[in-house]
Short mmCIF file of C-alpha atoms in Angstrom, two decimals:
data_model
loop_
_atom_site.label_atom_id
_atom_site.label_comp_id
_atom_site.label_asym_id
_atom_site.label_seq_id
_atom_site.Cartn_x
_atom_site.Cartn_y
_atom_site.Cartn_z
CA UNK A 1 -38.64 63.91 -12.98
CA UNK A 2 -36.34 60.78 -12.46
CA UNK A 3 -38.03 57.39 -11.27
CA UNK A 4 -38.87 56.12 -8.18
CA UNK A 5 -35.90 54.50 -6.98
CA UNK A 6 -39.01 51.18 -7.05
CA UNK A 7 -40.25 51.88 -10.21
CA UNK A 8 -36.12 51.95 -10.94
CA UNK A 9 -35.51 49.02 -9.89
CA UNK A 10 -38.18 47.15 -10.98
CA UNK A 11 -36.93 48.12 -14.54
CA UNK A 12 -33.64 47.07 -13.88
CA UNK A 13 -35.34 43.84 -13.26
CA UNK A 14 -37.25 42.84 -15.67
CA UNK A 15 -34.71 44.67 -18.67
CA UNK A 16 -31.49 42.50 -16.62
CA UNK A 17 -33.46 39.42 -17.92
CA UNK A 18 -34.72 40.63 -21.47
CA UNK A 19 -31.44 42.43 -22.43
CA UNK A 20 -29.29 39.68 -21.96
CA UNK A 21 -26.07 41.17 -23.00
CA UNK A 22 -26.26 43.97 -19.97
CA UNK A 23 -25.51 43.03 -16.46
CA UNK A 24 -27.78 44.74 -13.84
CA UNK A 25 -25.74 47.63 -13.22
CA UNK A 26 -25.29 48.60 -17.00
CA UNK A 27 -28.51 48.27 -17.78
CA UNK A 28 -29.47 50.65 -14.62
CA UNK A 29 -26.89 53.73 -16.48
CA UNK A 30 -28.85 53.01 -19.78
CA UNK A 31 -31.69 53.70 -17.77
CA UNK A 32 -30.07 56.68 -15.84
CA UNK A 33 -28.40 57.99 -19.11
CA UNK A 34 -31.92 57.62 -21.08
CA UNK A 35 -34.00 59.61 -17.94
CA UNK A 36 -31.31 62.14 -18.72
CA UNK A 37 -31.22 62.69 -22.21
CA UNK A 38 -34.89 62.38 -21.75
CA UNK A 39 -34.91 65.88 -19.25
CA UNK A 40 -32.37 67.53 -21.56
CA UNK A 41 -34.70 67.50 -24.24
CA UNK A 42 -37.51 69.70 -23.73
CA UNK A 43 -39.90 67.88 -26.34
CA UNK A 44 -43.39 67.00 -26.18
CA UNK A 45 -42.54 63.13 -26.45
CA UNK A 46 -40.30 63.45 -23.51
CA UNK A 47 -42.47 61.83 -20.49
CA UNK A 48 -42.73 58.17 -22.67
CA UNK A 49 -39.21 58.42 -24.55
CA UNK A 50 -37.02 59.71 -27.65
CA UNK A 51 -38.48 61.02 -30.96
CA UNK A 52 -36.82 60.51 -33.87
CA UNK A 53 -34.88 63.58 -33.67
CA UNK A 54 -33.92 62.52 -30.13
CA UNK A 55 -32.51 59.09 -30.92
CA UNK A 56 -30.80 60.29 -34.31
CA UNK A 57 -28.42 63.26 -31.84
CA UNK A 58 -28.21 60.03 -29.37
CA UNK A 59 -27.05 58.03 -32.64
CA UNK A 60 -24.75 60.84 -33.57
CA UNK A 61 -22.93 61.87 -30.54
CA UNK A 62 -22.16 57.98 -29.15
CA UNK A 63 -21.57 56.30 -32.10
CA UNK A 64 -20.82 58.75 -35.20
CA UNK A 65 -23.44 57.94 -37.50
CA UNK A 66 -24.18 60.13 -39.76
CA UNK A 67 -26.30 58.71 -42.77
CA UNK A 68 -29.98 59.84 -41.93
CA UNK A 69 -31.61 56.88 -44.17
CA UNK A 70 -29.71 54.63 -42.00
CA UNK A 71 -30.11 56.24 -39.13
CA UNK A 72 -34.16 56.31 -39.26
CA UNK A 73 -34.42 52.99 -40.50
CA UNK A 74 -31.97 52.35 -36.93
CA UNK A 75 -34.84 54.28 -35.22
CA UNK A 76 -37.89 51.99 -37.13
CA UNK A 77 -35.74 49.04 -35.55
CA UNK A 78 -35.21 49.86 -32.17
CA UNK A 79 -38.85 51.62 -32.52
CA UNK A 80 -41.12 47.95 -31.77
CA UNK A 81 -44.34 49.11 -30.94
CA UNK A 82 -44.39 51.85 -34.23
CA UNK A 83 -45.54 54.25 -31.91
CA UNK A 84 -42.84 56.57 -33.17
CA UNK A 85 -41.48 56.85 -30.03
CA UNK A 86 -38.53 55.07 -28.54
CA UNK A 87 -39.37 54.16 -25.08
CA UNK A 88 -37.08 52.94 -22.25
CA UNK A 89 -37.58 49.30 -22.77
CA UNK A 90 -37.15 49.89 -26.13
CA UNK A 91 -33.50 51.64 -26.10
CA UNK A 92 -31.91 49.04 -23.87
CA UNK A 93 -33.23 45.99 -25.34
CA UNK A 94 -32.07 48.08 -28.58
CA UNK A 95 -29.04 48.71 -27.40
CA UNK A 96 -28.59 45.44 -25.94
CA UNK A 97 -28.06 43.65 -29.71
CA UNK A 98 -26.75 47.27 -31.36
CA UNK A 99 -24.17 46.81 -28.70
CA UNK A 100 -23.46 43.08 -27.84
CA UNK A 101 -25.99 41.06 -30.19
CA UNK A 102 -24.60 37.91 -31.24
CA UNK A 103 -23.63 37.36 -34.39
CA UNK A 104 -27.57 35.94 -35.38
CA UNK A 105 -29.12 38.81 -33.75
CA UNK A 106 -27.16 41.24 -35.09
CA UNK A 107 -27.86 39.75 -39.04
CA UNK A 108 -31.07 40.05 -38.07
CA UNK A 109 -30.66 43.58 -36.91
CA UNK A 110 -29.13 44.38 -40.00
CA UNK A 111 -31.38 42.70 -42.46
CA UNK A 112 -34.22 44.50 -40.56
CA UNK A 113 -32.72 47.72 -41.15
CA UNK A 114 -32.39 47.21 -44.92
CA UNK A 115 -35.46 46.05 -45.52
CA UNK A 116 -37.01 49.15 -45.80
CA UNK A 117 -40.69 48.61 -46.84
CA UNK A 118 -40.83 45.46 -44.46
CA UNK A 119 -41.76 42.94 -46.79
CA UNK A 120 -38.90 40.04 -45.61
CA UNK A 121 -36.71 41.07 -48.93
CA UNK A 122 -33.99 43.15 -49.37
CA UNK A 123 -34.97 43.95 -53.60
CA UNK A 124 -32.86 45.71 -55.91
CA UNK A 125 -34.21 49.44 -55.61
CA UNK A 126 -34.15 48.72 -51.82
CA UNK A 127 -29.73 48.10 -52.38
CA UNK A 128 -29.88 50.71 -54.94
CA UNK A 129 -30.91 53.20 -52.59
CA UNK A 130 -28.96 52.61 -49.39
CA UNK A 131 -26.10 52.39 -51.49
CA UNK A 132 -26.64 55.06 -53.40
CA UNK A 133 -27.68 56.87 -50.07
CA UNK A 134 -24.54 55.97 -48.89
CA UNK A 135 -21.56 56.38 -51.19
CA UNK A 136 -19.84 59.52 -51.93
CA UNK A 137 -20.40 61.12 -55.20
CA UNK A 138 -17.56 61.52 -57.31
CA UNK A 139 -18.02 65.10 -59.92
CA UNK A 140 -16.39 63.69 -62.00
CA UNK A 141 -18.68 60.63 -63.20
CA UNK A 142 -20.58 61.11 -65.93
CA UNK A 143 -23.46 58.68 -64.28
CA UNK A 144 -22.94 57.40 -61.08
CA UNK A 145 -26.30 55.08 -61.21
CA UNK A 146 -24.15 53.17 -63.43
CA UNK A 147 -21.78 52.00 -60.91
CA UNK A 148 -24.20 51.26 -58.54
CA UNK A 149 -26.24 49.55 -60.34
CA UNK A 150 -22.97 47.47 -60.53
CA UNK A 151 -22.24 47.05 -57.14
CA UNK A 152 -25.78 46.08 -56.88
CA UNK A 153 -25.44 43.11 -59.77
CA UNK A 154 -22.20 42.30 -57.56
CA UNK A 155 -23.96 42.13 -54.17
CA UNK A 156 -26.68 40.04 -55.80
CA UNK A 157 -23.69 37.73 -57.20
CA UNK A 158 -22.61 36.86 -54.03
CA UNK A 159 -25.32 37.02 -51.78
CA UNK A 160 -28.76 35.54 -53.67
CA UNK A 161 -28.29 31.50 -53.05
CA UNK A 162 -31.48 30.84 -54.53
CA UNK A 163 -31.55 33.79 -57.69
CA UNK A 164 -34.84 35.30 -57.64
CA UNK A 165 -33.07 38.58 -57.91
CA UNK A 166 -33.83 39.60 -54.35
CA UNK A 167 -32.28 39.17 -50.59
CA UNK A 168 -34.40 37.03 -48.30
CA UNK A 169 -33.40 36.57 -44.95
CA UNK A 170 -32.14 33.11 -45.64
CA UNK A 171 -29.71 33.99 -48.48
CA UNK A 172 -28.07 37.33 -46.24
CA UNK A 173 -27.69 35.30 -43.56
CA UNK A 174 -25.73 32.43 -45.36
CA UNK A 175 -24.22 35.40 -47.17
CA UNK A 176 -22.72 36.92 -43.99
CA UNK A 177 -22.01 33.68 -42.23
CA UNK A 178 -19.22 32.72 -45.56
CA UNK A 179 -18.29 36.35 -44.93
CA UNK A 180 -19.01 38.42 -42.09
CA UNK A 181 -17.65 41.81 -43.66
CA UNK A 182 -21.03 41.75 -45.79
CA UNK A 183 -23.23 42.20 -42.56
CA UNK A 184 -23.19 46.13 -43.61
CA UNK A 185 -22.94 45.85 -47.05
CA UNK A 186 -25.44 48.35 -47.36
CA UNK A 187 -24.62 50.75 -45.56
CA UNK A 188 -23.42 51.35 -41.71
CA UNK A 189 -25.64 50.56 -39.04
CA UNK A 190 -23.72 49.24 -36.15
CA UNK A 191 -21.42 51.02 -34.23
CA UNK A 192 -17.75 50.66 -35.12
CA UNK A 193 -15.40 48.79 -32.85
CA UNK A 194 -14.23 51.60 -30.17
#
């Protein structure tokens, strides 16, 4: 059931002013490519917009990702309302910083996606777990908490300006302005360059 070509443009509209990073005709194939994924899928959400499982294949096939903790906390990001559901607003305005942000969107982004009970901190069981979540084991180590509990002591090091053992979104953004590699220090969740 695709749009009204009114209803379509209407969209295009209103998401040409509050995705800022998308010309018109961009944002109308993120609408045309979202009504489609949309009637591929034949879920339950499908009339309002992407489930989890829906955005996390969409997450997969364009941009590679692969780490589920990432990749729902991605979802929880894009995902404004909390209604579980992605709608079309959401995805391009989503996409919009995913995509293009500037450099302070995109910390935000970030620091939004590792703060994963919401509470305006990155702590040290929140690193602990993305990184653990994301690094490879290696059989051979004995325990490999140990080392990243270390890269956790480093990250700390470097990126806690005011040491009270714990990321607010003051000290990651100062962290990543010195040194914009450490914008995904915790794990990947933006897409890479190509």
């Amino acid at each position: 059931a695709a749009m009204s070509r009114k209803r379509l443009q209407q969209l295009v509209d209103s998401l040409g002013r509050s995705a800022k990073h998308f010309n018109k005709s961009e944002v109308e194939c993120l609408i045309r490519l979202f009504d489609t994924l949309v009637a591929e899928s034949s879920n339950r959400f499908a009339a309002v917009g992407f489930d989890r499982n829906m955005f996390r294949d969409a997450l997969h096939r364009a941009f590679g990702m692969t780490d589920d903790m990432i990749m729902d906390r991605v979802f929880r990001t894009f995902d404004r309302d909390n209604d579980s559901c992605i709608s079309v607003v959401e995805w391009v305005e989503g996409l919009s910083i995913f995509l293009r942000g500037t450099l302070e969107e995109r910390i935000k982004y970030c620091f939004e996606v590792y703060d994963l009970n919401g509470d305006g901190y990155i702590s040290r069981e929140e690193m602990f777990q993305m990184l653990k979540n994301s690094l490879l084991k290696q059989p051979s180590e004995e325990d490999p908490d140990e080392g990243i509990k270390d890269l956790v002591d480093i990250a700390l090091k470097k990126m806690d300006y005011d040491h009270d053992g714990r990321l607010s979104f003051m000290d990651f953004e100062k962290a990543v302005r010195d040194e914009n590699l450490l914008l995904e220090a915790f794990g990947p969740c933006l897409p890479d360059i190509k």
